[in-house]
GROMACS .gro file of N, CA and C in nm:
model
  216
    1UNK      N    1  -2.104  -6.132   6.246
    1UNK     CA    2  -2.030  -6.248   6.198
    1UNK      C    3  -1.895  -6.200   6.143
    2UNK      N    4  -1.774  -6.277   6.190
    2UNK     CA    5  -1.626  -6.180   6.130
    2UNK      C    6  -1.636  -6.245   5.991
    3UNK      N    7  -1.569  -6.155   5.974
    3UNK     CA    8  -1.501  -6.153   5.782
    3UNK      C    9  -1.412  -6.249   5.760
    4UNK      N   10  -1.359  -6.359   5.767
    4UNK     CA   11  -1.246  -6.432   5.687
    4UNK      C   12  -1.173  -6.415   5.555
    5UNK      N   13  -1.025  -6.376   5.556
    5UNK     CA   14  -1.001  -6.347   5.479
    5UNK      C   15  -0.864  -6.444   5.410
    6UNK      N   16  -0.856  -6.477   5.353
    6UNK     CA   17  -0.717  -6.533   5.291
    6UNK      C   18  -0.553  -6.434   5.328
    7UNK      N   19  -0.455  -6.443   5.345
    7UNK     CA   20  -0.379  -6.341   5.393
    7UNK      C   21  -0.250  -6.434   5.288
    8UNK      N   22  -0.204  -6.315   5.194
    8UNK     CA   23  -0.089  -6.329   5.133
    8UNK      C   24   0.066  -6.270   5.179
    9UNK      N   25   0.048  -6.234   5.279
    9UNK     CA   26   0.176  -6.153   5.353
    9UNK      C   27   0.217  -6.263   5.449
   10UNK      N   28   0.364  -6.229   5.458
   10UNK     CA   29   0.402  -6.351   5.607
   10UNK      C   30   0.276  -6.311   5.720
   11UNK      N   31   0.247  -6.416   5.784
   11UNK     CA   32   0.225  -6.329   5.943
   11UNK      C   33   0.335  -6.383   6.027
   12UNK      N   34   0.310  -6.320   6.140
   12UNK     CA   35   0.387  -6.310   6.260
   12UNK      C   36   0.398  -6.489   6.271
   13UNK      N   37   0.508  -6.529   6.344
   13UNK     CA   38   0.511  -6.678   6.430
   13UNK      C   39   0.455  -6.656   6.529
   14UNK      N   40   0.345  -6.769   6.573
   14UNK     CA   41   0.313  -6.816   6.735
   14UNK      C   42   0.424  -6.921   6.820
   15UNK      N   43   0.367  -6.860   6.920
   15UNK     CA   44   0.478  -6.921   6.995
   15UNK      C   45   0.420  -7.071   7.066
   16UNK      N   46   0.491  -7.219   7.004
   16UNK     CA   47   0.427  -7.312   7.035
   16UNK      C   48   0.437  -7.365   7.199
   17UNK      N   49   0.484  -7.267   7.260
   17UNK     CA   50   0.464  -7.298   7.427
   17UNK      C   51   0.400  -7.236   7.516
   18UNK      N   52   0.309  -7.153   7.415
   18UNK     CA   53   0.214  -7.100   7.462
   18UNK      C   54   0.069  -7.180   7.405
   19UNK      N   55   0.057  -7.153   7.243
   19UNK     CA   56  -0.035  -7.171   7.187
   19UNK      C   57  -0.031  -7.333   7.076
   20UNK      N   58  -0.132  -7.369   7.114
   20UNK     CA   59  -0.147  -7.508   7.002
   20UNK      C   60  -0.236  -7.468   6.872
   21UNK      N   61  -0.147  -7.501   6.709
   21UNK     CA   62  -0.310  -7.497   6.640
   21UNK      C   63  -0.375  -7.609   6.662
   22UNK      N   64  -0.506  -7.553   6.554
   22UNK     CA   65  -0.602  -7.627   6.597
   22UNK      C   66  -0.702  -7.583   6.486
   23UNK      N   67  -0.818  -7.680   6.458
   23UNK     CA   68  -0.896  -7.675   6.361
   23UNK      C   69  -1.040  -7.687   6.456
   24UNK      N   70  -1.102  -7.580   6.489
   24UNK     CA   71  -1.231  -7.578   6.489
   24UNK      C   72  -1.351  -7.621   6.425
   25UNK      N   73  -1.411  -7.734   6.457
   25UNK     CA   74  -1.513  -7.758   6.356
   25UNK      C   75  -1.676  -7.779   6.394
   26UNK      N   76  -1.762  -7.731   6.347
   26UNK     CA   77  -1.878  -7.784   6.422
   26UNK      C   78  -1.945  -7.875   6.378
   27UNK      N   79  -2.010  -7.937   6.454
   27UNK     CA   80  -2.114  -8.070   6.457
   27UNK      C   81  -2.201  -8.031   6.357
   28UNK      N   82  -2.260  -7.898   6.383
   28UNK     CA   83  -2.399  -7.898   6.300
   28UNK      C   84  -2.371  -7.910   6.166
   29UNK      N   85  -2.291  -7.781   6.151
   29UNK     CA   86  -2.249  -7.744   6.012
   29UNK      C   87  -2.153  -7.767   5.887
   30UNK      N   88  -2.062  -7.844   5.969
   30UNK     CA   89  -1.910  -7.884   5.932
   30UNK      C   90  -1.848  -7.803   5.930
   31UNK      N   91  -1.873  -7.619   5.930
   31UNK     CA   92  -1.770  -7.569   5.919
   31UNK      C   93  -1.645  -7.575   5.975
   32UNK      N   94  -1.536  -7.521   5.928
   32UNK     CA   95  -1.409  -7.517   6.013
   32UNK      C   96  -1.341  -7.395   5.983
   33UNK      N   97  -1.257  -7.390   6.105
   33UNK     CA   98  -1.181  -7.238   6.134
   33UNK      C   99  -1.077  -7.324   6.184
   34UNK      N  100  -0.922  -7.256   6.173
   34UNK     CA  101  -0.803  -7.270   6.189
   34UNK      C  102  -0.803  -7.129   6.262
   35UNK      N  103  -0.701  -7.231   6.361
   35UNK     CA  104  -0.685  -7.062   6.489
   35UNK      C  105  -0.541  -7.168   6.546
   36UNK      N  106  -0.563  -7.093   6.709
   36UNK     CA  107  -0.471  -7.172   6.806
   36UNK      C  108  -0.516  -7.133   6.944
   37UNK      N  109  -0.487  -7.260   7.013
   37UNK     CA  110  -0.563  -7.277   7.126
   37UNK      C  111  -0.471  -7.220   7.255
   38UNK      N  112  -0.493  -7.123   7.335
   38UNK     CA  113  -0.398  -7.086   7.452
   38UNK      C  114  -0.414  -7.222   7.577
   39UNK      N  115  -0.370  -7.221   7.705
   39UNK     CA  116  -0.365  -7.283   7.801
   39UNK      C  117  -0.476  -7.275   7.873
   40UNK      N  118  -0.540  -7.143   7.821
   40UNK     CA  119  -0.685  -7.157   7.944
   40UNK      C  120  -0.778  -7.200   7.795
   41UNK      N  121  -0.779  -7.245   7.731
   41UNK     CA  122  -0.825  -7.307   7.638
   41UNK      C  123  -0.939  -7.228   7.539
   42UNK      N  124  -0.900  -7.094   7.565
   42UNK     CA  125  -0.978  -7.041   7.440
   42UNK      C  126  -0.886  -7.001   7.297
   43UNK      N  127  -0.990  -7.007   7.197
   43UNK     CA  128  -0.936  -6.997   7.066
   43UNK      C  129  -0.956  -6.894   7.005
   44UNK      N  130  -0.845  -6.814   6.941
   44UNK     CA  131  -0.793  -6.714   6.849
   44UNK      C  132  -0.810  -6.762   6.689
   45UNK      N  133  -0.959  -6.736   6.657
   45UNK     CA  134  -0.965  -6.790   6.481
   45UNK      C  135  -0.898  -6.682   6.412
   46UNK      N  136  -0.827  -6.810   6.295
   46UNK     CA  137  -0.725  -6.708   6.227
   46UNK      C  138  -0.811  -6.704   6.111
   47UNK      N  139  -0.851  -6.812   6.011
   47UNK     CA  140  -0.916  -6.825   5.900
   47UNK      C  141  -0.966  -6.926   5.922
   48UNK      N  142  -1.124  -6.924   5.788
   48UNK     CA  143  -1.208  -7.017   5.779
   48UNK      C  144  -1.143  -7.150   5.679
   49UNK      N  145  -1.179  -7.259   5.682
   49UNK     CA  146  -1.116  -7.366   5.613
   49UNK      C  147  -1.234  -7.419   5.520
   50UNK      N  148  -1.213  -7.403   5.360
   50UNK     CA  149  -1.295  -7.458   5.302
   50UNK      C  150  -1.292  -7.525   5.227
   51UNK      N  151  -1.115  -7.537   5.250
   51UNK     CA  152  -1.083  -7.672   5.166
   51UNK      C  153  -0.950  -7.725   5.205
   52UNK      N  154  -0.865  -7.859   5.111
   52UNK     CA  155  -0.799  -7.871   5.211
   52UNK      C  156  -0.634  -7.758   5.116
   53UNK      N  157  -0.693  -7.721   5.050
   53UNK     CA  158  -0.591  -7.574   4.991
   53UNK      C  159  -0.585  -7.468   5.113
   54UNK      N  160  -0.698  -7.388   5.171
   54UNK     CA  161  -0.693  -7.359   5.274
   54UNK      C  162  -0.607  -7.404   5.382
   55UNK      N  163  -0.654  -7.495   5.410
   55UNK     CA  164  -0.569  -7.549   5.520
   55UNK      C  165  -0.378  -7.582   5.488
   56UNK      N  166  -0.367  -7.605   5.381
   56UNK     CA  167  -0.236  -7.562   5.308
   56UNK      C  168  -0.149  -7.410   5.364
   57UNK      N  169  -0.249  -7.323   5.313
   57UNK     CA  170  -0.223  -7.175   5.336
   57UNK      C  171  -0.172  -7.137   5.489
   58UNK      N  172  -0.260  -7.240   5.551
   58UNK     CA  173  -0.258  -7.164   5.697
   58UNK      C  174  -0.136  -7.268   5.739
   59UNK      N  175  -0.090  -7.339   5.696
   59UNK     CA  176  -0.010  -7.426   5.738
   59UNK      C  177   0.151  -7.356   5.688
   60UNK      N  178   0.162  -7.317   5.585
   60UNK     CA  179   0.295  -7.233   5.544
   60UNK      C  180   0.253  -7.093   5.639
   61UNK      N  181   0.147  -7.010   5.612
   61UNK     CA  182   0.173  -6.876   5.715
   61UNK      C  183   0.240  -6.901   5.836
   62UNK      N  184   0.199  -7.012   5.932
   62UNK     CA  185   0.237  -7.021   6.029
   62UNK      C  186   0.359  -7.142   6.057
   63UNK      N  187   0.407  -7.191   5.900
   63UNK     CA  188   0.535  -7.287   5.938
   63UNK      C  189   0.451  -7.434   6.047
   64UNK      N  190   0.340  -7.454   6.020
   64UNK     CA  191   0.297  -7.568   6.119
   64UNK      C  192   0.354  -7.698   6.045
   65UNK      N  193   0.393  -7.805   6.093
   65UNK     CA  194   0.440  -7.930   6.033
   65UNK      C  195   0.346  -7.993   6.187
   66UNK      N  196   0.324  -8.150   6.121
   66UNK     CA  197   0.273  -8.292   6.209
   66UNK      C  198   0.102  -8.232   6.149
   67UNK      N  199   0.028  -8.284   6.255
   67UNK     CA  200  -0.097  -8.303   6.263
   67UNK      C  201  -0.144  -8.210   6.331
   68UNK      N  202  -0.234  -8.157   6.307
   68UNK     CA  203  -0.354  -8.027   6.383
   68UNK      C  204  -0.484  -8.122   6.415
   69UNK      N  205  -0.466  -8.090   6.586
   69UNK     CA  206  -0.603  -8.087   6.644
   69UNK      C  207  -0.727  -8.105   6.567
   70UNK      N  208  -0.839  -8.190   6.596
   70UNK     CA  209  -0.950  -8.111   6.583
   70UNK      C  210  -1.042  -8.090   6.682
   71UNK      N  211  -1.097  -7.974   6.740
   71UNK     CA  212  -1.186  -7.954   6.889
   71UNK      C  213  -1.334  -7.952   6.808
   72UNK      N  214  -1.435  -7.987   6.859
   72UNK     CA  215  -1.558  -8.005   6.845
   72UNK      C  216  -1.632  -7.890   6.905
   0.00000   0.00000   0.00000
């Protein structure tokens, strides 16, 4: 099972003409993971989301503005 970690350093920019974020979530569990989705449609989890502070975080690392996906 990977480690999730909070990350206080810039990271790198994605490039949005490649990759979409996106919020992973499952049915069973509710969990959610923030990643980004490529064109052949697999996902790169960046961090787990366990709140909506989290989802804050991942939203300045990566400069995201509008609305994020959610895939099932």
């Amino acid at each position: 099972m990977p480690v999730f970690k909070k990350r206080k350093d810039p990271v790198e920019a994605f490039d949005p003409a490649l990759f979409t974020p996106v919020i992973r979530s499952s049915i069973c569990t509710g969990e959610k993971v923030a990643g980004f989705q490529g064109a052949d449609g697999h996902i790169h989890e960046v961090m787990l989301i366990r709140s909506e502070k989290d989802l804050e975080i991942f939203r300045e690392q990566y400069n995201i503005r509008g609305e994020i996906r959610t895939v099932y």
